[in-house]
Coordinates of C-alpha atoms in Angstrom, one line a residue:
Chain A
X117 CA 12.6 -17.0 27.5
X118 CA 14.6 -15.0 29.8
X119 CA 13.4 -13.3 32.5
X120 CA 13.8 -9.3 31.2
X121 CA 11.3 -11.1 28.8
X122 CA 8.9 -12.2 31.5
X123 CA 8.9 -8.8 33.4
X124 CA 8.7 -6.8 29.7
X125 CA 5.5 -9.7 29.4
X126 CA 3.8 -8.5 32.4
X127 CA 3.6 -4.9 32.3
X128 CA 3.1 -4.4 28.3
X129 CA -0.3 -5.8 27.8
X130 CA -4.0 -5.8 29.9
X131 CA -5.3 -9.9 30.1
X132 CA -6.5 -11.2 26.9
X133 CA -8.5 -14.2 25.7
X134 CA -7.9 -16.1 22.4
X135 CA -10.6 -18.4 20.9
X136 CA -8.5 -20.4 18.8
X137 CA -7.6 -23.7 17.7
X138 CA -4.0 -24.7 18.3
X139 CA -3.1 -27.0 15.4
X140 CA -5.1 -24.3 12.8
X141 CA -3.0 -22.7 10.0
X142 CA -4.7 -19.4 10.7
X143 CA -4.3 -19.6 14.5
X144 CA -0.8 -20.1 13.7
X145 CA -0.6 -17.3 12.1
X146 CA -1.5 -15.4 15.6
X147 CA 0.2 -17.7 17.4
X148 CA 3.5 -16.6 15.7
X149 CA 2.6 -13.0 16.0
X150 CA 2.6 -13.1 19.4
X151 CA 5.5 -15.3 20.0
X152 CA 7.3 -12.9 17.8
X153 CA 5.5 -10.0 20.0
X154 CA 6.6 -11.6 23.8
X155 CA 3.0 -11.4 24.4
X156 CA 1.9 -14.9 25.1
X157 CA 1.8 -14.7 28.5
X158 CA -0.8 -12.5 29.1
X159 CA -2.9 -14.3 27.0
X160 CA -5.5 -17.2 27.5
X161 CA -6.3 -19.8 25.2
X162 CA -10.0 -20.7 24.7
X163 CA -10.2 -24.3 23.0
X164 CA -12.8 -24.2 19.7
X165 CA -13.3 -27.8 18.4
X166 CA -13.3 -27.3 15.0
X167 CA -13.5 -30.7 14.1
X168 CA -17.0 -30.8 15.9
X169 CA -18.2 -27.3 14.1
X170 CA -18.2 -25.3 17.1
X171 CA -17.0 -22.3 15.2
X172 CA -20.2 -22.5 13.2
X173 CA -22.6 -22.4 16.3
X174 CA -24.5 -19.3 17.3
X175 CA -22.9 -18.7 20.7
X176 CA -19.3 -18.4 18.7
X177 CA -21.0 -16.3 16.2
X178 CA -21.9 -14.0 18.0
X179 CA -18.1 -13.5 18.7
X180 CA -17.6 -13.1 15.1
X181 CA -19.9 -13.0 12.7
X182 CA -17.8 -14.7 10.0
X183 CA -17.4 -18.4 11.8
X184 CA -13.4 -18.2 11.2
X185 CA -11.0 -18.8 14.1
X186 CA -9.2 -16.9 15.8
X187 CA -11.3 -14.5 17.8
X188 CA -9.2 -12.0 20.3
X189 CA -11.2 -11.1 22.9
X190 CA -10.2 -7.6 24.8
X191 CA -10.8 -6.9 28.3
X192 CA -13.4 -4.1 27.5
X193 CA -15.6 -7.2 25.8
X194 CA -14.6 -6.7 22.6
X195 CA -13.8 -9.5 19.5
X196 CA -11.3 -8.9 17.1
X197 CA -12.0 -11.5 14.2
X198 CA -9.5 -11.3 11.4
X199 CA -6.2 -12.6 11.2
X200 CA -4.4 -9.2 9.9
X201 CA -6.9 -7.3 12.3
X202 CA -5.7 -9.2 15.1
X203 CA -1.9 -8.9 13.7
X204 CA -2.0 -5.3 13.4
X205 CA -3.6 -4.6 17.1
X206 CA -0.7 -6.5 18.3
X207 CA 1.8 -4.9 16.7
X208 CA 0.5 -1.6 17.0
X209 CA 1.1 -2.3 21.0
X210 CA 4.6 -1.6 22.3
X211 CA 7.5 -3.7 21.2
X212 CA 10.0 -5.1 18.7
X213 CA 9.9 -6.5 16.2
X214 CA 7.4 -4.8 14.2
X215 CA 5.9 -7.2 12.0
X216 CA 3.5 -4.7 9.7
X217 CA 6.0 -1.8 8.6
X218 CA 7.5 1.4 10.2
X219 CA 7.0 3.7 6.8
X220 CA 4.3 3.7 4.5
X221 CA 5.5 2.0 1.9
X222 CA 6.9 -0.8 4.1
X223 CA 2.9 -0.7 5.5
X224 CA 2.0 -0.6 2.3
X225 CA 4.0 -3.6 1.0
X226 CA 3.3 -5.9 3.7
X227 CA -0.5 -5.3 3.6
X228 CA -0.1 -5.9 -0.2
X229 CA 1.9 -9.3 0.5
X230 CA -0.2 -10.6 3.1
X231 CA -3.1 -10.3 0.9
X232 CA -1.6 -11.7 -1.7
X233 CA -0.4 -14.4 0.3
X234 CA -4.3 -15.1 1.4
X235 CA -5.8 -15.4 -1.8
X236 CA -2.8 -17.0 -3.6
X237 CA -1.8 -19.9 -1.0
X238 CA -3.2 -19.6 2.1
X239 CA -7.0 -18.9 1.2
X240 CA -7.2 -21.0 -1.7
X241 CA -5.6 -24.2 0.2
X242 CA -8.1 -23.4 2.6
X243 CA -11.5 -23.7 -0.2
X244 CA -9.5 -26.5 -1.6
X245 CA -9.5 -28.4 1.5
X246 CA -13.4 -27.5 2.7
X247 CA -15.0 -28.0 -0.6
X248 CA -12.8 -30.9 -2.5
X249 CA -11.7 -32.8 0.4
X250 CA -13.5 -34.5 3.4
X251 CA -13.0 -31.0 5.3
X252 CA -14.1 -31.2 8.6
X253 CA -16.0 -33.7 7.8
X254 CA -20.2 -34.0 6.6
X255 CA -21.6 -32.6 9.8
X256 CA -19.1 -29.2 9.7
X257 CA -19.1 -29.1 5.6
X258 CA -22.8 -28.9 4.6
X259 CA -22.2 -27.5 1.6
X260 CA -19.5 -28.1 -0.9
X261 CA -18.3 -27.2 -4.2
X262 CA -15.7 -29.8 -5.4
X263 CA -15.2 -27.9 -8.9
X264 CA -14.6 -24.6 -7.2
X265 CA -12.4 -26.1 -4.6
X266 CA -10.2 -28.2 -7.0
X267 CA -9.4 -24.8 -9.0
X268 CA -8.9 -23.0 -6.3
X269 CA -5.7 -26.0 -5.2
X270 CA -4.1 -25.4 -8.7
X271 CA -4.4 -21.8 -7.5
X272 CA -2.1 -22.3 -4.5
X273 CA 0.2 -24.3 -6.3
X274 CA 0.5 -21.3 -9.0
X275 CA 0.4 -19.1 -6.3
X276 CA 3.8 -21.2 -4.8
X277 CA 5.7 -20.5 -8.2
X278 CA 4.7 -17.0 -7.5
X279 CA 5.7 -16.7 -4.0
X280 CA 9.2 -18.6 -5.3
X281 CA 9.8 -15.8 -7.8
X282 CA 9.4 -13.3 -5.4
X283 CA 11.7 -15.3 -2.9
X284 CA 14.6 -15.3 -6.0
X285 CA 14.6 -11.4 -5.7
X286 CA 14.7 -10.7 -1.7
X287 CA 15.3 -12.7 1.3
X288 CA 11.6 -12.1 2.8
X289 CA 8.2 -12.4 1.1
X290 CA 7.7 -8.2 1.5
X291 CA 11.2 -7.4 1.3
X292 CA 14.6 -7.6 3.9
X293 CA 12.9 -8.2 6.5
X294 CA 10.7 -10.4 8.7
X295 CA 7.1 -9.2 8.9
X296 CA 3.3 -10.4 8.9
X297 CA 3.4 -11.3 5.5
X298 CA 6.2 -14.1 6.3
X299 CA 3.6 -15.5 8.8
X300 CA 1.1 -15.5 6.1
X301 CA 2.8 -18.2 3.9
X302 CA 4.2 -20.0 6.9
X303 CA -0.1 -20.0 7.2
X304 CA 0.2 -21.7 3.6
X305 CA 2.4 -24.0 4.6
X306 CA 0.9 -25.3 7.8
X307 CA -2.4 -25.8 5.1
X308 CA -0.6 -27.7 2.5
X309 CA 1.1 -30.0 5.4
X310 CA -2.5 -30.8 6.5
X311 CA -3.9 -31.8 3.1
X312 CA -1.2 -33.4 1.7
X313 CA 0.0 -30.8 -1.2
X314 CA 3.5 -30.6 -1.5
X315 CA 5.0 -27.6 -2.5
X316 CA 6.8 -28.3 -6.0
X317 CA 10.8 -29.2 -5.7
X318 CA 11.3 -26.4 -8.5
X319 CA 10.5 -23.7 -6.0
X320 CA 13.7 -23.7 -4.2
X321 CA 13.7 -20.6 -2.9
X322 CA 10.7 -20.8 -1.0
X323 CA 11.7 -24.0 0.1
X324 CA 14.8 -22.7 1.6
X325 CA 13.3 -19.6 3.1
X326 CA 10.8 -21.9 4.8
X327 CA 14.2 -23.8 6.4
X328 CA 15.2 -20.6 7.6
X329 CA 11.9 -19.6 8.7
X330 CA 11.7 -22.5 10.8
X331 CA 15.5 -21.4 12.8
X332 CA 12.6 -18.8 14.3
X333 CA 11.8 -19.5 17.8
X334 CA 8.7 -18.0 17.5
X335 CA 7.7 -20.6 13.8
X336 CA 9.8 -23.8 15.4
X337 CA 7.5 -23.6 18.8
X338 CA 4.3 -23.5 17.0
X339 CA 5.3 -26.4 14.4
X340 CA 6.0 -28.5 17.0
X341 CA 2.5 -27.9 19.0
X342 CA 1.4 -29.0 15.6
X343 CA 3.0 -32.0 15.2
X344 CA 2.5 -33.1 18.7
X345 CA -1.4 -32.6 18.4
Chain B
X17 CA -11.7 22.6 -3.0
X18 CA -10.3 25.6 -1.3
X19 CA -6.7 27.3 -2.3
X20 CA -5.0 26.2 0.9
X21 CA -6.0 22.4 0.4
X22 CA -4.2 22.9 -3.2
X23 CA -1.4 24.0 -1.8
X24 CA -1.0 21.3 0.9
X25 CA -1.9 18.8 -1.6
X26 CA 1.5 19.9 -3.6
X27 CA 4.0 20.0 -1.1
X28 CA 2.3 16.5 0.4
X29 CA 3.2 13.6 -1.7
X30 CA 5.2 12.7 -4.9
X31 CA 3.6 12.1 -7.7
X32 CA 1.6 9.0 -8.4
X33 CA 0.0 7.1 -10.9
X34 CA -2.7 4.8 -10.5
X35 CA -4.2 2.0 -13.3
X36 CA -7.8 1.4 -12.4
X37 CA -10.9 2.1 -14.5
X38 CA -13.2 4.5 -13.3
X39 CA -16.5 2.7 -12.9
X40 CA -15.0 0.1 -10.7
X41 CA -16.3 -0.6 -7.6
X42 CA -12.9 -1.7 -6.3
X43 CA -11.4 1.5 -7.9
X44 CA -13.7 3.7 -5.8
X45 CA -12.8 2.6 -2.9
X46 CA -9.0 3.9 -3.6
X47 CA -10.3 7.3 -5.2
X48 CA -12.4 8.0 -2.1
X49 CA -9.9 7.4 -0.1
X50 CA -7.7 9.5 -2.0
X51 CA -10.5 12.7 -2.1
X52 CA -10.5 12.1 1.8
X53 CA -6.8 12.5 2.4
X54 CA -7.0 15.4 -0.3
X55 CA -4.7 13.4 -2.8
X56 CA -5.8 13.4 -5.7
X57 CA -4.4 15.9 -7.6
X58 CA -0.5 14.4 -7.6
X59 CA -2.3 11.3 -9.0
X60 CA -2.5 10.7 -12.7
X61 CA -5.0 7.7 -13.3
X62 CA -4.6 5.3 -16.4
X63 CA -7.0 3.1 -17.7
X64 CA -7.1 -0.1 -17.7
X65 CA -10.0 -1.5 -19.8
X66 CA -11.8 -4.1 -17.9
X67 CA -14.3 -5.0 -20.5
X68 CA -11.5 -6.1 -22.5
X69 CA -9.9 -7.8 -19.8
X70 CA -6.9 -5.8 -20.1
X71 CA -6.4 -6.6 -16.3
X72 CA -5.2 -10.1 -17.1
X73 CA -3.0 -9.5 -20.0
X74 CA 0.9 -10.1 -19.0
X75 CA 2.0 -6.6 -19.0
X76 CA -0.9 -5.7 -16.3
X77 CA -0.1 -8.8 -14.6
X78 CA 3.6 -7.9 -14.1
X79 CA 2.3 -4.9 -12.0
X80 CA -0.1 -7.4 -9.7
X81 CA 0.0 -10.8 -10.4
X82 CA -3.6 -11.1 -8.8
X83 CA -4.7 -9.3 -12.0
X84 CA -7.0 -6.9 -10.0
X85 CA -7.4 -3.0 -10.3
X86 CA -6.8 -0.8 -8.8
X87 CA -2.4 -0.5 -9.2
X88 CA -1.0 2.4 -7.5
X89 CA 2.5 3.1 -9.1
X90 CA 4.8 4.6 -7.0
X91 CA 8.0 7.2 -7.8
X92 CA 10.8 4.2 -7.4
X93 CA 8.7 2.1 -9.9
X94 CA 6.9 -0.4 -7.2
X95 CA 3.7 -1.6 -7.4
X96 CA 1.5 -1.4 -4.9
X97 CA -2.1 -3.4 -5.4
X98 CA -5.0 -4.7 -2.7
X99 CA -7.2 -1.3 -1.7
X100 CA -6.7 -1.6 1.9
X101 CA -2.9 -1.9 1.3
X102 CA -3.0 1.0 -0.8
X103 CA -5.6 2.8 2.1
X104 CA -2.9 1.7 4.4
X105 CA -0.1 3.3 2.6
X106 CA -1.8 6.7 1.9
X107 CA -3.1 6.8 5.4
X108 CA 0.3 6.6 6.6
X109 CA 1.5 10.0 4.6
X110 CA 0.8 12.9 7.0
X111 CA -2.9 14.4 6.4
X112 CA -6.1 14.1 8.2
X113 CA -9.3 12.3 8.1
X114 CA -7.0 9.0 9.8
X115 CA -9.0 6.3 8.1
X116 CA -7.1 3.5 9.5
X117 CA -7.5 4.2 12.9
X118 CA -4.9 5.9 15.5
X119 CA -4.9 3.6 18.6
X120 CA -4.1 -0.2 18.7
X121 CA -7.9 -0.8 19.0
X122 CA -9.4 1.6 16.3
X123 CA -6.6 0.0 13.7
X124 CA -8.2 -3.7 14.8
X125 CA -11.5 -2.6 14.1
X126 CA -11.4 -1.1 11.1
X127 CA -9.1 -3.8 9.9
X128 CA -11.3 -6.5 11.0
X129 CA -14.7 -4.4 9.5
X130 CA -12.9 -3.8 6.6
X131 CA -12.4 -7.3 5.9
X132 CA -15.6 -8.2 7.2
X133 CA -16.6 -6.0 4.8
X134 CA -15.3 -7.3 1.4
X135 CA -15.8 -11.3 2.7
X136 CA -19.7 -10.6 3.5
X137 CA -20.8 -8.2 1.0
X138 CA -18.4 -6.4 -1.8
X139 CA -16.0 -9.8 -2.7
X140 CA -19.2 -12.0 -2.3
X141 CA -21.0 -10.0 -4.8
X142 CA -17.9 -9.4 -7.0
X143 CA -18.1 -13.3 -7.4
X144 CA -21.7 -13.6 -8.3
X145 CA -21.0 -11.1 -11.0
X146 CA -18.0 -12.9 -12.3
X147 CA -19.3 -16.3 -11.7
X148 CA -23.6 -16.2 -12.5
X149 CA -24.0 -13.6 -14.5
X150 CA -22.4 -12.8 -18.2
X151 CA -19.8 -10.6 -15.8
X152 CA -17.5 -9.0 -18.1
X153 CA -18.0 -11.2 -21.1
X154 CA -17.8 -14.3 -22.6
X155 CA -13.9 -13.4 -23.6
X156 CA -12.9 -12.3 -20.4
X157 CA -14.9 -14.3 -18.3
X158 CA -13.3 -17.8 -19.1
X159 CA -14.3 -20.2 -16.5
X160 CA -17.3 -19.2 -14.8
X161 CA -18.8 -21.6 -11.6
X162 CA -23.1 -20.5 -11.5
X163 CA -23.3 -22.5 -8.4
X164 CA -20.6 -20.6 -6.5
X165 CA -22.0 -17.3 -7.9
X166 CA -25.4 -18.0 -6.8
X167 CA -24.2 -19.0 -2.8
X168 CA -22.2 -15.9 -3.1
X169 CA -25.1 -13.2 -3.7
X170 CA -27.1 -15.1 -0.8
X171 CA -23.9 -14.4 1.1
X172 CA -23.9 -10.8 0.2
X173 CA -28.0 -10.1 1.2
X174 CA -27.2 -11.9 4.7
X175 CA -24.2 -9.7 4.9
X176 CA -26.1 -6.7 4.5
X177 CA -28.6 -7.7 7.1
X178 CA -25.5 -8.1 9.4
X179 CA -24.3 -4.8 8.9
X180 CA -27.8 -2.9 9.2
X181 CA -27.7 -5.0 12.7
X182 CA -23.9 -3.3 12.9
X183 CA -25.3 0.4 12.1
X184 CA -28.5 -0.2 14.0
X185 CA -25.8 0.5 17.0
X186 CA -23.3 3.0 16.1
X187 CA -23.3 5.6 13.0
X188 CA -20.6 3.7 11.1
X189 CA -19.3 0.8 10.1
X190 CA -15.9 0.2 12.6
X191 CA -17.7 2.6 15.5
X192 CA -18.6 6.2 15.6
X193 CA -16.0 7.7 12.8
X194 CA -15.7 7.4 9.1
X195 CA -13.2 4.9 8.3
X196 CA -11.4 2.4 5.4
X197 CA -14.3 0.4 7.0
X198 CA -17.3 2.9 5.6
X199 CA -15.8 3.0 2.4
X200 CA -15.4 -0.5 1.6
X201 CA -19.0 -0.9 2.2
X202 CA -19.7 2.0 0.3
X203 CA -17.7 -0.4 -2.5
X204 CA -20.3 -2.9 -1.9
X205 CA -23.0 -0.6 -2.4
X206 CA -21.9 0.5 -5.9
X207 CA -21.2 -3.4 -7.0
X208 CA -25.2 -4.5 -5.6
X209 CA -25.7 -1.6 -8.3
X210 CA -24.1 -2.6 -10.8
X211 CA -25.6 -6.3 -10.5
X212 CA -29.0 -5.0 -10.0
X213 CA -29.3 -6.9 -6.3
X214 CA -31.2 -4.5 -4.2
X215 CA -30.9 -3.6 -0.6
X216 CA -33.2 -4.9 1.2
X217 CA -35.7 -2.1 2.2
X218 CA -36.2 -4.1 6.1
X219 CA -32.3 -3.0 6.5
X220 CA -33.1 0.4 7.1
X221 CA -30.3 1.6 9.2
X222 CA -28.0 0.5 6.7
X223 CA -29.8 2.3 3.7
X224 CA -30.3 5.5 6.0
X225 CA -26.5 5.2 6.5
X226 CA -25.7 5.5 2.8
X227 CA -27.9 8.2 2.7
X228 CA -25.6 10.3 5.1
X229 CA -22.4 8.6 3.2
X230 CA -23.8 11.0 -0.1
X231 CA -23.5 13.8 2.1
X232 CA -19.5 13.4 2.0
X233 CA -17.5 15.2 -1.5
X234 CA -15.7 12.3 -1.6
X235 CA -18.3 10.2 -2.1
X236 CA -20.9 12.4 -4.3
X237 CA -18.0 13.3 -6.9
X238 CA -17.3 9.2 -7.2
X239 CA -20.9 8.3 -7.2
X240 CA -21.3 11.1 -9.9
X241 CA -18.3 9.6 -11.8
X242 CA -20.2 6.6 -12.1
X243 CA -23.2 7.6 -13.2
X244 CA -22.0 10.1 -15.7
X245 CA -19.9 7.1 -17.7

């Protein structure tokens, strides 16, 4: 980082707080955002042990009622649950890039593809992995549906042949650029790493965007907290 | 509608089309929206049969590959599916109420209650339906999953508990304006209809809110819309 980075840093954004866990696919996906944003400095990272169900406990729900990591917490005492939520505050602070559209059909586009991106890949690797796979493990995964959970990882892989279709057409998942919907299937992948489903040799293109995805500072920093957790 | 709004309403946007079927729940969420931003009349709206599962036929699924309604069509031929992507994109043309929120912190919020919104209540209860009760039919509803459907309504009645708590605090759903937020519950209100799963009288701030919802046109004409068909 160099240091018109560092001063940028310091004056653009008030202290925040981030309740997250750093090896999670979806506290990648903020993670990324902000690396992308310059805004990591100002923010502090609250450790949730997933693994142990704190997300599921009521002093975290209280933070957000849903039980999902990340939480952003703003200095007025307020939680922003919600990956996209949490995306779109960030971007709607000053600074390049801008990761959720300038027009409204590039808004419209890239809400549309991260959506889609959700409950094709992302989403449905995560059901797969809580309800036909240890999960977290019997004390975190009281209930589970293997049936539902096993549809939902032929989902994801359809959802990849999808995603490689689109990638055949443009150079980014919501068109010629870089945006939050990128970081969404980066999400995917950082999921399908963790339980073990590859993504299919046929989809080349998505294959090679994720190469190129990974020549991103901003991606290549939070892979390797990942790998070295 | 008054003479002026008509004539802002021409000279505003291009003309649309949008495939959704009328009853929807999801579909009412896009055609409020649209009655807010005064809209509607550039948009010509196609059906798309849901009872006979047009919606996942290949022609509709080349428009959205998630097979959902409502599709807007824009002028240039794209596609644009997901209501709070669409909300997003017709937000962005100029035209007030803002129902995505003007400042970095109102755009969280509404983002993250909008979600909140459709995980907790609307998408929970659009499961059950699809999933534990005859849904759309037996030829449309091809794999069905009781046990999922039957955690999803419980879902939904604790989600409405959590936003009566929300609206025992502030008059709507992302703080003390209308927003994408409101409607999406509003969504939710016309699916528990339609599945016969009744608001819990105890969550009086949230039934009193709906109450004062019916007071807005754009809500009374789509309400009316469904009850006329």
């Amino acid at each position: 980082m160099m240091f018109n980075d560092l001063i940028s840093d310091a004056s653009k954004a008030a202290p925040m707080k981030i309740y997250d866990w750093p090896t999670g696919p979806y506290p990648a996906r903020v993670r990324i955002a902000l690396a992308e944003k310059k805004l990591r400095s100002p923010v502090e990272f609250v450790p949730i042990n997933l693994w142990k169900g704190e997300h599921k406990k009521v002093d975290f729900l209280s933070k957000n009622y849903s039980g999902t990591l990340p939480v952003l917490e703003l200095e007025g005492g307020t939680f922003l649950a919600e990956c996209t939520a949490i995306t779109v505050y960030l971007d709607a602070l000053e600074g390049a890039p801008i990761l959720t559209g300038r027009t409204p059909y590039e808004k419209g586009v890239i809400h549309m593809m991260t959506k889609r991106a959700e409950i094709e890949m992302l989403d449905a690797i995560s059901v797969y992995f809580h309800h036909a796979t240890p999960g977290l493990g019997p004390d975190v995964e009281l209930y589970q549906n293997q049936e539902w959970g096993l549809r939902q990882r032929e989902k994801a892989l359809r959802g990849m042949h999808y995603f490689d279709a689109v990638l055949r057409k443009q150079d980014f998942i919501a068109g010629d650029f870089f945006s939050m919907a990128d970081i969404t299937v980066i999400g995917g992948f950082i999921f399908a790493a963790i339980v073990e489903l590859a993504i299919p040799q046929e989809c080349e293109a998505l294959l090679a965007w994720f190469m190129k995805m990974q020549e991103r500072e901003s991606v290549r920093q939070q892979l390797e907290v990942i790998s070295n957790n």
